[in-house]
Each structure stands twice: as C-alpha cells, then as structure tokens.
XYZ file of C-alpha atoms in Angstrom:
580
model
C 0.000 0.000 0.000
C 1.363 3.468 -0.415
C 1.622 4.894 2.352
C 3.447 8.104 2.806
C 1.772 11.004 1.131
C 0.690 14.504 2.761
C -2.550 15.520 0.895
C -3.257 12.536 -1.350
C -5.030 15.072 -4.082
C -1.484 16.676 -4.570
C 0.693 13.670 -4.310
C 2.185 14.376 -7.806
C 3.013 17.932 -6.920
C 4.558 17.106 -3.735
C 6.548 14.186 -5.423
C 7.925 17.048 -7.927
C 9.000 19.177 -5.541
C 11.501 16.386 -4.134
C 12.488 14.882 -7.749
C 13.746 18.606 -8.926
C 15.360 18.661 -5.633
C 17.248 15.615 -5.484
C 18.413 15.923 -9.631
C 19.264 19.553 -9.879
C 22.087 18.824 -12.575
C 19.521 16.651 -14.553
C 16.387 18.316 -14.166
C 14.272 21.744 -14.346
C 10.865 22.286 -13.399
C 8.753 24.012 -16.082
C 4.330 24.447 -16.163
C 3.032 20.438 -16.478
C 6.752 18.853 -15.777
C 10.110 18.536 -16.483
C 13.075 19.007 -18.520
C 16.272 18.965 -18.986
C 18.480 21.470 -16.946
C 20.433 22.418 -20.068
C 19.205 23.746 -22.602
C 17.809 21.747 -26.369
C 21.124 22.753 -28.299
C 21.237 24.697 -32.253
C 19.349 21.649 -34.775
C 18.397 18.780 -31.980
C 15.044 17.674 -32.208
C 13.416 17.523 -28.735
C 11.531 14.184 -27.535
C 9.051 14.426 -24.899
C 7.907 12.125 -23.376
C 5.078 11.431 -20.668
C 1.683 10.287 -19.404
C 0.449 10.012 -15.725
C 2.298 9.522 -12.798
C 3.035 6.668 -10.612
C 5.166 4.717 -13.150
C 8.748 5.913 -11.774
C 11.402 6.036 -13.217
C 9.157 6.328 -16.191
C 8.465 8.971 -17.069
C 10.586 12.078 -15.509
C 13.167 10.231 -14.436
C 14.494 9.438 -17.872
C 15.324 12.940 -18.770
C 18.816 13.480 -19.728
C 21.084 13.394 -22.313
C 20.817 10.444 -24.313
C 16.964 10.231 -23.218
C 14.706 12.548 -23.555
C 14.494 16.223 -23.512
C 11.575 17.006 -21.336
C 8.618 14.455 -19.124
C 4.880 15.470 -19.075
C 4.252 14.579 -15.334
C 0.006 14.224 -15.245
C -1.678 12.811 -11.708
C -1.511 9.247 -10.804
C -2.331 7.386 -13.547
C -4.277 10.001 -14.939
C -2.854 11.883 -19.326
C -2.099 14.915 -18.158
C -3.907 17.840 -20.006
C -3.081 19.470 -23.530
C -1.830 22.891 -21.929
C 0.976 20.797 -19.881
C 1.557 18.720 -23.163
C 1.978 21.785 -24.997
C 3.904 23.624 -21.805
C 6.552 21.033 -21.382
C 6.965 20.837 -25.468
C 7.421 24.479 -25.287
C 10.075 24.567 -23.163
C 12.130 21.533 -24.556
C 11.873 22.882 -28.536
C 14.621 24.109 -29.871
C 14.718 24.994 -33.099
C 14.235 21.719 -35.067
C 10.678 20.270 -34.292
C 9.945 18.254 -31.278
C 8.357 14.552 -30.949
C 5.880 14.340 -28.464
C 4.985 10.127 -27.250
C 3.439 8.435 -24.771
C 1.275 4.896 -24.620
C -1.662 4.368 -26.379
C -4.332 5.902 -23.804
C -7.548 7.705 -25.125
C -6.627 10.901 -22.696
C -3.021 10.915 -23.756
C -4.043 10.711 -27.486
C -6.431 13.065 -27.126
C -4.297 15.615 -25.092
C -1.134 15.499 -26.298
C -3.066 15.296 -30.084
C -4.657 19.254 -29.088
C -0.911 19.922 -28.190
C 0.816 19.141 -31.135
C -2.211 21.531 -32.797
C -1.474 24.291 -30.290
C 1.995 23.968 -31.233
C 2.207 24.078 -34.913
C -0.625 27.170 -34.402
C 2.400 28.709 -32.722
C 4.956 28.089 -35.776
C 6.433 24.972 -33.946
C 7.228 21.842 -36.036
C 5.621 19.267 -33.955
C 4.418 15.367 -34.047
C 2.872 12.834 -31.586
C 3.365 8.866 -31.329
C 1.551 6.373 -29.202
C 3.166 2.710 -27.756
C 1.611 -0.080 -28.739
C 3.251 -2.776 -27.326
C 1.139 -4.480 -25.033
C -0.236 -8.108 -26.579
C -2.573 -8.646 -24.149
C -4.681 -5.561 -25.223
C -5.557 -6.664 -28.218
C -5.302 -9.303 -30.923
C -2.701 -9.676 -33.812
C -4.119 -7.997 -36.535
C -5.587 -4.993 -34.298
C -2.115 -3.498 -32.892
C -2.935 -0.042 -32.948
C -5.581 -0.533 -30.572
C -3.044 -2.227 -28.018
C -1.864 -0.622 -25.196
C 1.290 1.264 -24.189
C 2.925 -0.484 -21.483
C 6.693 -1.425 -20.383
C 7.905 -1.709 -24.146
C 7.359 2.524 -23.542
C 10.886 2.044 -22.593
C 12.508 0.963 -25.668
C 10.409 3.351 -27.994
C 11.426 6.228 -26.038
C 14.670 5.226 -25.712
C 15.394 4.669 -29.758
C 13.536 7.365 -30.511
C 15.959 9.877 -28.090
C 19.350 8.474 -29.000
C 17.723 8.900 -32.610
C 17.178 12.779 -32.022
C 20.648 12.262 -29.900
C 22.636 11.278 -32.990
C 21.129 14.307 -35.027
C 18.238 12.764 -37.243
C 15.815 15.252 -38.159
C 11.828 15.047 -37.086
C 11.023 12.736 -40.027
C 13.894 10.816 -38.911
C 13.346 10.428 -35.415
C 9.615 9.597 -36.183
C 10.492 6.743 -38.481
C 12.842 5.509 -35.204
C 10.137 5.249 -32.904
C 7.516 3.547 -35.908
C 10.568 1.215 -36.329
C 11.108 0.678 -32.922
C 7.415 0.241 -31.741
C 6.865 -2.244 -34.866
C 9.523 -4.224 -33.452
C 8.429 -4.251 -29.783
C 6.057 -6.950 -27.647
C 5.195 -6.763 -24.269
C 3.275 -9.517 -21.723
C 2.407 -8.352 -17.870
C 1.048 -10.522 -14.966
C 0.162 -9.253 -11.374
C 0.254 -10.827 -7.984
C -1.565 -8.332 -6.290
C -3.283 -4.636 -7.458
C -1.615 -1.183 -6.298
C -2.842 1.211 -4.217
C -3.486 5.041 -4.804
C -1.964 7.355 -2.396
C -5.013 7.708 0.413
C -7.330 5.129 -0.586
C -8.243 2.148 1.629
C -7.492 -0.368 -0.503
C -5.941 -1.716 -3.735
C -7.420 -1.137 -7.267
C -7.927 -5.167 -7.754
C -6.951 -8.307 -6.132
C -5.718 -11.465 -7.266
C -7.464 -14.588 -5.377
C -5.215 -16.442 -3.672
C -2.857 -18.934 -5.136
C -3.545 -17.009 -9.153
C -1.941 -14.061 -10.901
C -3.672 -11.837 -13.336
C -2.068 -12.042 -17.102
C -2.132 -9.527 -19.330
C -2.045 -6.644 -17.208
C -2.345 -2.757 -17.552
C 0.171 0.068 -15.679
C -2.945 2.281 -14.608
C -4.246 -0.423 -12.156
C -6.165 -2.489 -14.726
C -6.258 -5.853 -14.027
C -5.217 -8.743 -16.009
C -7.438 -10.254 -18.366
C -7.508 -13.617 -17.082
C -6.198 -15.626 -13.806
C -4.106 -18.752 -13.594
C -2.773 -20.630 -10.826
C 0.840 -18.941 -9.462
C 3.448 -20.556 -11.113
C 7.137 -20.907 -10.056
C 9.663 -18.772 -11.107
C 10.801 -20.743 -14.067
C 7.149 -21.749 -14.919
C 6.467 -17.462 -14.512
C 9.375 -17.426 -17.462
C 7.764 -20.221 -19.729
C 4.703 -17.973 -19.630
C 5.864 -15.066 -20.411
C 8.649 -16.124 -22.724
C 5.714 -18.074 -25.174
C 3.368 -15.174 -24.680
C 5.441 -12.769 -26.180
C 7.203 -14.760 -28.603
C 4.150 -15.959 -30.383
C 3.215 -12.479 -31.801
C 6.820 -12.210 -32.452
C 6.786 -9.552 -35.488
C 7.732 -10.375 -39.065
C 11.274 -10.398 -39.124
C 14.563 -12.544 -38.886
C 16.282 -11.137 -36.407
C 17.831 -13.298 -34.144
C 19.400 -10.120 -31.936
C 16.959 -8.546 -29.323
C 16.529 -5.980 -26.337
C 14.895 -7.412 -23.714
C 13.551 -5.832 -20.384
C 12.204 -8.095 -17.321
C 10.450 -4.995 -15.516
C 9.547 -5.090 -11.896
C 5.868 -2.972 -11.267
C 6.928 -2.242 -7.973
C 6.988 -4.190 -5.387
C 8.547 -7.436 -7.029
C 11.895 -7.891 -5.170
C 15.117 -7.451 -8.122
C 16.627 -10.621 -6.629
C 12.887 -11.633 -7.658
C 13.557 -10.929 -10.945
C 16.732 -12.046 -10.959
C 15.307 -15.799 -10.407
C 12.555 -15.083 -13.110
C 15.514 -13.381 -15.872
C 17.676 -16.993 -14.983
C 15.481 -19.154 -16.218
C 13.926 -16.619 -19.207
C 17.580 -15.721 -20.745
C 17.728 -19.415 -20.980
C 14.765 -20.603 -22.634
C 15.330 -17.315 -24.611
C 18.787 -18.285 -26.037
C 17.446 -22.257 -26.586
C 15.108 -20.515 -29.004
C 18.534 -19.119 -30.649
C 18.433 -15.774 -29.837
C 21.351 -13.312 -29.103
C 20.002 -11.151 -25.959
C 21.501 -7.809 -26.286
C 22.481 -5.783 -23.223
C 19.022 -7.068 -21.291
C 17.683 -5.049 -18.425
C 15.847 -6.432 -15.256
C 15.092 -4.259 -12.972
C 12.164 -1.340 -12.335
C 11.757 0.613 -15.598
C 7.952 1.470 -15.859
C 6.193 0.696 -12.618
C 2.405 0.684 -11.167
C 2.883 2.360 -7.952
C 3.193 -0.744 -5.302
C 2.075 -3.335 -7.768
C 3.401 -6.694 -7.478
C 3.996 -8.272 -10.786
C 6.219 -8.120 -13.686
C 6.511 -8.128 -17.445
C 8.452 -9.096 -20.135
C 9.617 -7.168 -23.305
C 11.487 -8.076 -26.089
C 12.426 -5.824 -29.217
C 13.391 -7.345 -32.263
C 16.540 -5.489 -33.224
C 18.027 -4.258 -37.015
C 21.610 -2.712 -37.449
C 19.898 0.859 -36.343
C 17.897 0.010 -33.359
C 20.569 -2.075 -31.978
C 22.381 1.045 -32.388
C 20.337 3.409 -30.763
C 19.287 0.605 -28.064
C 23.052 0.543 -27.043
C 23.532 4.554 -27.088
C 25.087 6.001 -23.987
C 22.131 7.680 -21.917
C 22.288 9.614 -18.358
C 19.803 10.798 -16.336
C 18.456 10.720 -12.856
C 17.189 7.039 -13.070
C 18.776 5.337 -16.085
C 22.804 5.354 -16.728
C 24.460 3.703 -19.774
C 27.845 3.854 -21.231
C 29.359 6.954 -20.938
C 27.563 10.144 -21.917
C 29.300 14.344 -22.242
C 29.005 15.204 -18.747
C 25.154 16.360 -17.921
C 26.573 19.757 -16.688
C 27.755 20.952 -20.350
C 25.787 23.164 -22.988
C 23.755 26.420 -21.483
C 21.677 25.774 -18.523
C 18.249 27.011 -18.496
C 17.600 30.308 -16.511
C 14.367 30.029 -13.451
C 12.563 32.524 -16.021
C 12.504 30.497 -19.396
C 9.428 28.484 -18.611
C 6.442 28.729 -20.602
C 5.404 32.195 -21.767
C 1.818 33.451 -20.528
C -0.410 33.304 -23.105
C -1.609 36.873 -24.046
C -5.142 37.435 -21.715
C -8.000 39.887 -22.715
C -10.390 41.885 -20.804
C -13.481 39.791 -20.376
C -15.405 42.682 -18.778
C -15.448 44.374 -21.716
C -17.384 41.763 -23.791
C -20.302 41.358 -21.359
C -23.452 43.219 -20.510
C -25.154 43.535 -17.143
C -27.420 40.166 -18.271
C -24.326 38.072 -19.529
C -22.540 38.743 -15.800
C -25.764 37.489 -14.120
C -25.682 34.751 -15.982
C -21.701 33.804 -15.462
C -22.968 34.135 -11.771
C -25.846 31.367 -11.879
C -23.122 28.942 -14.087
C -20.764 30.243 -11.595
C -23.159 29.031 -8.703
C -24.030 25.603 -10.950
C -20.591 24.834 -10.870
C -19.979 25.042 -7.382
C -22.763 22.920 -6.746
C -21.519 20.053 -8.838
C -18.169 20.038 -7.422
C -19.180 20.197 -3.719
C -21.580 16.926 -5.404
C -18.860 15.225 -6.548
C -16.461 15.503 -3.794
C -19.385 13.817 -1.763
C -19.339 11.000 -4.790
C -15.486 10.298 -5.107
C -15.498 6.891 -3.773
C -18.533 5.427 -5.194
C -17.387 7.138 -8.977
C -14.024 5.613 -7.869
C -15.177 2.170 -7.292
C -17.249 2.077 -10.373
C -14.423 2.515 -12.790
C -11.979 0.002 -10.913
C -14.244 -2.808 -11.978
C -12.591 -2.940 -15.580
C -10.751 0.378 -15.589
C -7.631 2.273 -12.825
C -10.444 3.627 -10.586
C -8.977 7.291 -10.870
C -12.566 8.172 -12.357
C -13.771 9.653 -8.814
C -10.901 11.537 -8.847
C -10.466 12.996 -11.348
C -13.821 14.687 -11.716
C -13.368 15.857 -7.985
C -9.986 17.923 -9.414
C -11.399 18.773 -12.693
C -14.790 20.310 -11.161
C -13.153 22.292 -7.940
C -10.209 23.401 -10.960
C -13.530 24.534 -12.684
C -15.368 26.440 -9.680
C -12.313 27.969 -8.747
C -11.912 29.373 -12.295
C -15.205 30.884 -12.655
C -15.837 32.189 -9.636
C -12.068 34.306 -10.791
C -14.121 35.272 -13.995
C -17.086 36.040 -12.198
C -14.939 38.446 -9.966
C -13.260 40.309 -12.907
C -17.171 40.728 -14.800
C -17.177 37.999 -17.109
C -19.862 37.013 -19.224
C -21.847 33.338 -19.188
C -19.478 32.033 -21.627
C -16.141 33.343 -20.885
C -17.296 32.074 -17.327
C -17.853 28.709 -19.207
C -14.827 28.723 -21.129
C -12.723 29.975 -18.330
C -13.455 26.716 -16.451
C -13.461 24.234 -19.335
C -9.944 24.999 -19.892
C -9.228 24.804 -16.279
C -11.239 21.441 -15.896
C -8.973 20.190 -19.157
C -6.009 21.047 -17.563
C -6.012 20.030 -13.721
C -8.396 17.013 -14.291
C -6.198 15.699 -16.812
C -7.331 12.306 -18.723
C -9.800 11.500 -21.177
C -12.690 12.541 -18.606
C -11.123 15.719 -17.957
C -10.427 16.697 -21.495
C -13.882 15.754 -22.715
C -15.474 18.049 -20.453
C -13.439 20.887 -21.108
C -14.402 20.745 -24.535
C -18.001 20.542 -23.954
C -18.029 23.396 -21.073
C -15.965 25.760 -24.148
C -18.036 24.777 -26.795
C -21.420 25.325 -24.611
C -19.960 28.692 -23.919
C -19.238 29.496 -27.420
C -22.676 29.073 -27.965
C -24.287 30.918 -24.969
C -21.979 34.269 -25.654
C -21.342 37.100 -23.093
C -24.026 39.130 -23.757
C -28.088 38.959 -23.029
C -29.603 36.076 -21.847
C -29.410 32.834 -23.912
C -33.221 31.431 -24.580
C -34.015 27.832 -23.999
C -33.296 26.812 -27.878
C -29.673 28.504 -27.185
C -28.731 26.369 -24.292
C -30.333 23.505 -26.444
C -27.674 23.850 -29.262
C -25.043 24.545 -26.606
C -25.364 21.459 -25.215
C -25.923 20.014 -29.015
C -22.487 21.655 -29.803
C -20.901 20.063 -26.287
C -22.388 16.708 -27.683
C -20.860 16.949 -31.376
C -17.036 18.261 -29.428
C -17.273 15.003 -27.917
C -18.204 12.965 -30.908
C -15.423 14.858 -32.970
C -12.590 14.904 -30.138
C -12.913 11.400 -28.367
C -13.429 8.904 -31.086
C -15.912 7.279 -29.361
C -20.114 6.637 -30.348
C -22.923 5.578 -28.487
C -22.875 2.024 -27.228
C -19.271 1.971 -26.536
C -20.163 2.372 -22.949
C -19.144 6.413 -22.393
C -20.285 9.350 -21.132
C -21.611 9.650 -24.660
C -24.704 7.139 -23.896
C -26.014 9.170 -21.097
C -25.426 12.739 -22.878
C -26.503 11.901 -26.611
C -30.139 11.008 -24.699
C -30.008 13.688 -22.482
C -29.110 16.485 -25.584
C -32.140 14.430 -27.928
C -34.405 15.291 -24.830
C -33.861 18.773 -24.017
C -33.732 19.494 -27.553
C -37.600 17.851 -28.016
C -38.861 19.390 -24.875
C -37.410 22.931 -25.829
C -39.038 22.387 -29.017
C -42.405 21.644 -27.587
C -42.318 24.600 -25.863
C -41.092 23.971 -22.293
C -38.988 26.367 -20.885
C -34.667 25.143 -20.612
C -35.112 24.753 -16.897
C -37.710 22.709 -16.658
C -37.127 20.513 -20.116
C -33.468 20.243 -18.405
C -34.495 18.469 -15.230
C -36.411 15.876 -17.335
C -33.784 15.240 -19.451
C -31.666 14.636 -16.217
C -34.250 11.142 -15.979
C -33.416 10.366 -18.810
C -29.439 10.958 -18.645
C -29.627 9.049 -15.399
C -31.668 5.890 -16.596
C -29.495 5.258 -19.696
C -26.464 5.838 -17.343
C -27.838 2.551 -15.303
C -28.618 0.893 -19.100
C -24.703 0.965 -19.571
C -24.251 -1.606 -16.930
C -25.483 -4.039 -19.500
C -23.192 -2.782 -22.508
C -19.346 -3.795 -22.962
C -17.080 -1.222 -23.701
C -15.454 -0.609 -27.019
C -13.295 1.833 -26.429
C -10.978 2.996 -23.817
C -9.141 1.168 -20.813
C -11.866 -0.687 -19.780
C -12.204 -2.442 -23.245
C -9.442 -5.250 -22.736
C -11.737 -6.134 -19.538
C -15.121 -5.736 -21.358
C -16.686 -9.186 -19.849
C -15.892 -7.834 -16.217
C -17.251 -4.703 -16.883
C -21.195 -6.133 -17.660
C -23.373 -5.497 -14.648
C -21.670 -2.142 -14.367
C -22.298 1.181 -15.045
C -19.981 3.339 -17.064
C -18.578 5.525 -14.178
C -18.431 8.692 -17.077
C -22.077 8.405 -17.926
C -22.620 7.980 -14.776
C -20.812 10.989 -13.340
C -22.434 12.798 -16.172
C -26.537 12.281 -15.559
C -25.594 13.445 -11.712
C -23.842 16.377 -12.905
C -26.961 17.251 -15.039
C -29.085 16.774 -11.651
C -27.298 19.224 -9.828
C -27.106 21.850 -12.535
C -31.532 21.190 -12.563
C -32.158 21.714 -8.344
C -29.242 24.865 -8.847
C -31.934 26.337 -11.829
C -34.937 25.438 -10.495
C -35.228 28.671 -9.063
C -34.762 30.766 -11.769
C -37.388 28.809 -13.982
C -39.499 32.471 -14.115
C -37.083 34.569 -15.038
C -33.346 34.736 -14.058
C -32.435 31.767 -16.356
C-alpha cells in the first residue's frame, strides 16, 4: 500500500517538488513537468515524453542526455492535459521540431493530439506517437488498438538516441515507428496497487492465481491462472510474447524483465535466470538485457516481459550512452555541459483579454448562476469520489472519482475568478473548461473541457441565452465530444447518457417547455441510460481489454455525467421564471 503522502489530491506535486530537488544537474521544473536542466542545443530535435504519474522512473526520471528532452508529469495514472503537453513541449523545442509520445491511452491521445495543434498554431514543427506494445490488449491484426505499457521504454529510448545522434523530425519519427513495430510486451500481477489515500488496492488477485495480461494504470489482467514458479512465470511469459513475435529474422533482441513495484530485483533475478535461458534455446542473441524497475504501477506486485526485435539501427540506438536521474548507460558528455536554463525560461503566458469588456449587465448574471451551478456540482462530486471511484476500478484504474473531484473544484475555482473580474456566461464557461482540461487531466477531464468551451461558445457574453440557445449549446458540447474522443454511443461512455439527455432537451425545448424545466427531465433520462450501460461492454478505452468484467456495471463517465446534469436542474430550479 502506499503509504506516505501529505494531501493525497497533490501527491504528484509534492513528489515534484523532491524529484527537482534531489536531480538539480539533470532536471528543471517548467508548467506540467520537467526538462532537462540544459538547454535543447542549435538543430536537436526535442523528444518528450510522458503520461500520468506513478510509473517511476518512467516517465521524468528518464530525462537526460541520451533520453529525452523534457517528461509530461500528469496525476496518478491520470494523461495529463493538452496545456501541460503543450507547456513542457514548449520549453524543450529548440529549433528543429519536437516529438511528443506516450502509450496508447484515449486521454493521452487526445491531449497530447490538441498539443501538437497548439503547437504548430504557434509556428512549432511538432508530431505525436503512441506505444503499442502491449499483446494482451488486443489481438494480432488490431495493434494499434493495443496498449502502451513497459515496451514505452525501448520506444522512447530509440527514438531519443535517434534525435541524440542528429536525425531530423522525419527521422526520429520513423525511429520510434521502427522501434514500436519491433516491440512486444506480456504483464502478470500478484496483487493490485494502491493510490496514495485510498483504503485499498485497485484489484486483487485470489489467492494462489496471478492476473495475465495486465495494464500500468491499475487495470487488471485479463484472465487468472494458478501462481506458477519462477521458471514456470518465465515459460509464460517467454511463449506469450514470442508468439506475436513480429515479421522479421532477427535473431538479436533488447529485452527488459520490468519489476511494477513491489517485485523484489533478486525476484527478478530468479525469473531473468530461467527466461535468458529458454530465450537463447530458441537461438536468440540477448543484447544488453535489463531487469530491474523501468515502468512501474505504484506498489504493484507483478512483472513483465519485453522483447524488441533489433536491425543494425535500433541495436544502435538501443546501445547509445544515456544519463539521467534514473537510467545510466555507457558513458555520456558530462550532464553539466551546454547552457543551462535560466528560473525565467518556462512557458510564456499566453496573451489574456479583458473579459469585462465583452459582457453586458445580463451576460454577468448569468456567469454568476453557471458560476453558482458549478460550485454545486463540485461540492456533489467531492461527496461522490469513492462510489465514482469504485465504479471505474471494476474494468478500468479507478482514478474516475478523482479525477472529476480535481477537474470540477479546478472549474469552480476558475469561474468564480471570472465572475470576480465581470465575465460574461461564456467566458465564465470557457474559463473553467480549460481549467477542468487542464487540472483534471485524462480523457474525462479533457472531454469536459471541450463541452463546457463549446457550450460557452454558444451561450456568448451578452443577453440572456433562450431555452433553444442552451439547447444547441449542449448540441455543440455533444458533437465536441463525438469529434474529439473517437468514441459513439454504445461503446459504454459518457456519450450514452449525454446523446439522450441532448435528444431530450432538444424535443422538450421544441415543444415549448422552458430550458429549466425541459433540463431536469432530461436529467431522468441521462440518469436511466447511465444505469442501461451496466449491460453494454465497452469498445473503447481502458476498460475495453476487460469488457466481460465490466457487464453489470455502469460506465462511471455516464454515470458521473446524468448526476452532474441533476445538480445543474435543483441549482436552476429557481430561476425557472425569469433569471435563467
């Protein structure tokens, strides 16, 4: 169990403020993460790399020279937003482009996706590249729906020596397509991990079983099997991987035997013995291996094994000297050459306009009832972090609860700041969609920072909106969705409570009822097709490897969503006659 924390909602922050601490010569802290203390130097493409926390040394602690450039540090297990994406990328960009990768997560390829846009807005040469590595995730045939796990590692590691050696952006790109193409990954668990305050682990493994085919976010494995020894552990995973071997004829490899955190190295020692062996009987050449904690799960017990199937170049770049505050390898310049960065180059403010100038007396009334709404739903949702939590732990990492909690109070706070300086309704509304986006982090929090901005694009900052104006808003927050997350209904989302809720008020308005009222009937019906997903399986998302688990479940976004619609109808139902 994790157990030392002081506030568990700012565990990552507090765990930042020690890592910059402890790796001065390595390390800088800049808006959203890390990078390195020296600056990118004249025609280096910058890799950055990241995803949620909780996986140390992944991700931060792999910046250095050699490795990467700069670490997008998000909350436990949580993508961190697109303006820390973009932040981070800022800061490590030189002048020759910069490759921004993490796994294959919906939040991380949605958020890091609106960075790279941001950036090339801003004149930056920018790309983004998800992991696929995990074999468990999905089928042969279907890789680029599989899952980013441990093989991370050896992506970001080619794909930094790449930009390390001086291949342009089209260059490094092809390294990590190359490397990720040649890269297979197979988990199992002994026991779940913990999240820094909770009572109790994500999952559990019965007694006498481990969980195969495992997830670093605190998914559990997608099937159990009696605990094997150590050399029966190595059979496992040594066939597992091996049968989706790629198309190729290599008989040279990289191969990692990662700890998740709480598996002993002499542990893995025992396991790599008897792997390396059955390895090299299949007549393979194992290339400077590593065993040892590379991507963990917070306290996780478990392990997994990756191999990479190597060509001249990737053994190359696999072999490259690297150093930085958690990985060392052959011998690098010294990390205290080239210009370090000064405290003040961090991310430049983006310029800010007056908001009080685009509203009139009825738009600042009405930023004060959304301003009001929002409170309400995040004082709600505090109250609902554990149940919201335990709902998405069934087939998911259970950070669901949590995530909403810091994305809504992010929210509050940030329009009650635009209320104060005489916004509008929908700078109020934009104002805290981009704050939701960027403290909530993940595909929850990025989702409803687009549908807050787009509902305030649509309300405006002047006069009061009628109810067939907060009918398309919520229309336009709908097709955001639709557009940004991939996802359609019955793929068990937050999409299958709000596509029935939007159909609703948009019927009602159009018979005539006023918004308030047609909203709190549409909140029904939001909440009873929120209990209708406990009978889907989900198609997209973590939760899909475990979709048989999942049945008899509610999706914990839809679910989240029809009681956020709730308390936005009792905070109107006031203002039914008039206010509204």
């Amino acid at each position: 169990m994790t157990k030392l924390f002081n506030d568990p909602a700012r565990f990552t922050e507090d765990m930042l403020v020690g890592f910059l601490d402890a790796y001065p010569q390595y390390v800088v802290g800049v808006p959203g993460g890390v990078v390195r203390a020296n600056k990118t130097p004249p025609g280096k493409v910058a890799v950055v790399i990241g995803g949620g926390s909780g996986h140390y040394p992944a991700f931060c602690g792999t910046v250095g020279a050699g490795f990467a450039d700069g670490a997008v540090v998000g909350n436990i297990f949580t993508s961190p937003s697109a303006q820390e994406a973009a932040s981070v990328a800022r800061a490590a960009h030189g002048d020759a482009g910069v490759l921004l990768t993490t796994g294959n997560y919906a939040g991380d390829v949605m958020n890091f996706g609106l960075a790279v846009t941001q950036l090339r807005s801003e004149g930056i040469e920018a790309h983004y590249f998800a992991v696929t590595d995990d074999i468990a995730s999905a089928p042969k045939g279907e890789e680029a729906k599989r899952r980013g796990i441990a093989g991370d590692f050896t992506v970001f590691k080619c794909a930094s020596a790449a930009a390390e050696d001086g291949l342009d952006l089209a260059g490094v790109i092809r390294v990590a397509e190359a490397s990720n193409a040649a890269t297979r990954t197979l988990g199992v668990a002994f026991d779940g991990c913990t999240l820094p305050g909770a009572d109790g682990p994500l999952f559990t493994v019965p007694d006498g079983q481990m969980g195969v085919g495992l997830g670093i976010h605190g998914e559990p494995g997608v099937s159990d099997e009696d605990m094997p020894s150590a050399a029966e552990l190595a059979a496992t995973l040594v066939e597992g991987v091996f049968a989706d071997k790629p198309s190729t004829d290599s008989t040279r490899i990289a191969v990692i035997l990662n700890g998740l955190g709480r598996t002993k190295y002499e542990e893995l020692f025992v396991v790599w013995g008897a792997a390396a062996a059955l390895i090299r009987e299949r007549g393979y050449e194992i290339v400077e291996p590593e065993v040892g904690e590379l991507v963990t799960s917070l306290d996780m017990a478990g392990c997994s094994l990756t191999v990479m199937w190597l060509d001249e170049e990737l053994e190359k770049y696999w072999r490259a000297p690297a150093d930085s505050p958690a990985y060392r390898k052959g011998a690098t310049s010294s990390a205290a050459e080239g210009e370090r960065r000064s405290d003040a180059e961090a991310e430049a403010a983006a310029p800010s306009r007056d908001v009080a100038e685009l509203a009139d007396d009825d738009g600042r009334r009405g930023g004060q009832l959304i301003a009001r709404a929002l409170e309400a739903m995040a004082g709600m949702l505090a109250d609902a972090e554990d149940e919201l939590g335990r709902i998405d732990a069934v087939a998911g990492d259970g950070d669901h609860g949590r995530g909403m909690v810091k994305g809504s109070a992010a929210a509050r706070d940030a329009a009650a700041h635009a209320v104060e300086e005489g916004a509008g309704q929908g700078s109020v509304l934009t104002a805290a969609g981009k704050a939701w986006a960027a403290k909530a982090g993940g595909t929850s929090g990025v989702l409803w920072g687009a549908m807050l901005s787009a509902l305030g694009a649509r309300l405006g900052d002047t006069g009061r909106p009628d109810s067939e104006t907060v009918a398309a808003g919520m229309r336009d927050g709908y097709d955001a969705l639709t557009q940004l997350g991939g996802a359609s209904p019955g793929d068990k989302t937050m999409l299958d409570a709000l596509l029935p809720f939007v159909e609703d008020l948009e019927r009602r308005v159009a018979d005539g009822q006023p918004w308030q009222e047609a909203w709190r009937l549409a909140a029904d019906v939001a909440t009873e097709s929120a209990r209708a997903t406990s009978e889907m399986r989900p198609k997209v998302g973590r939760a899909r490897p475990l979709a048989e688990r999942s049945v008899g479940t509610p999706d914990a976004g839809a679910t989240s969503l029809a009681m956020c619609a709730h308390t936005v109808a009792d905070c109107f139902a006031l203002t039914a006659k008039g206010d509204g």
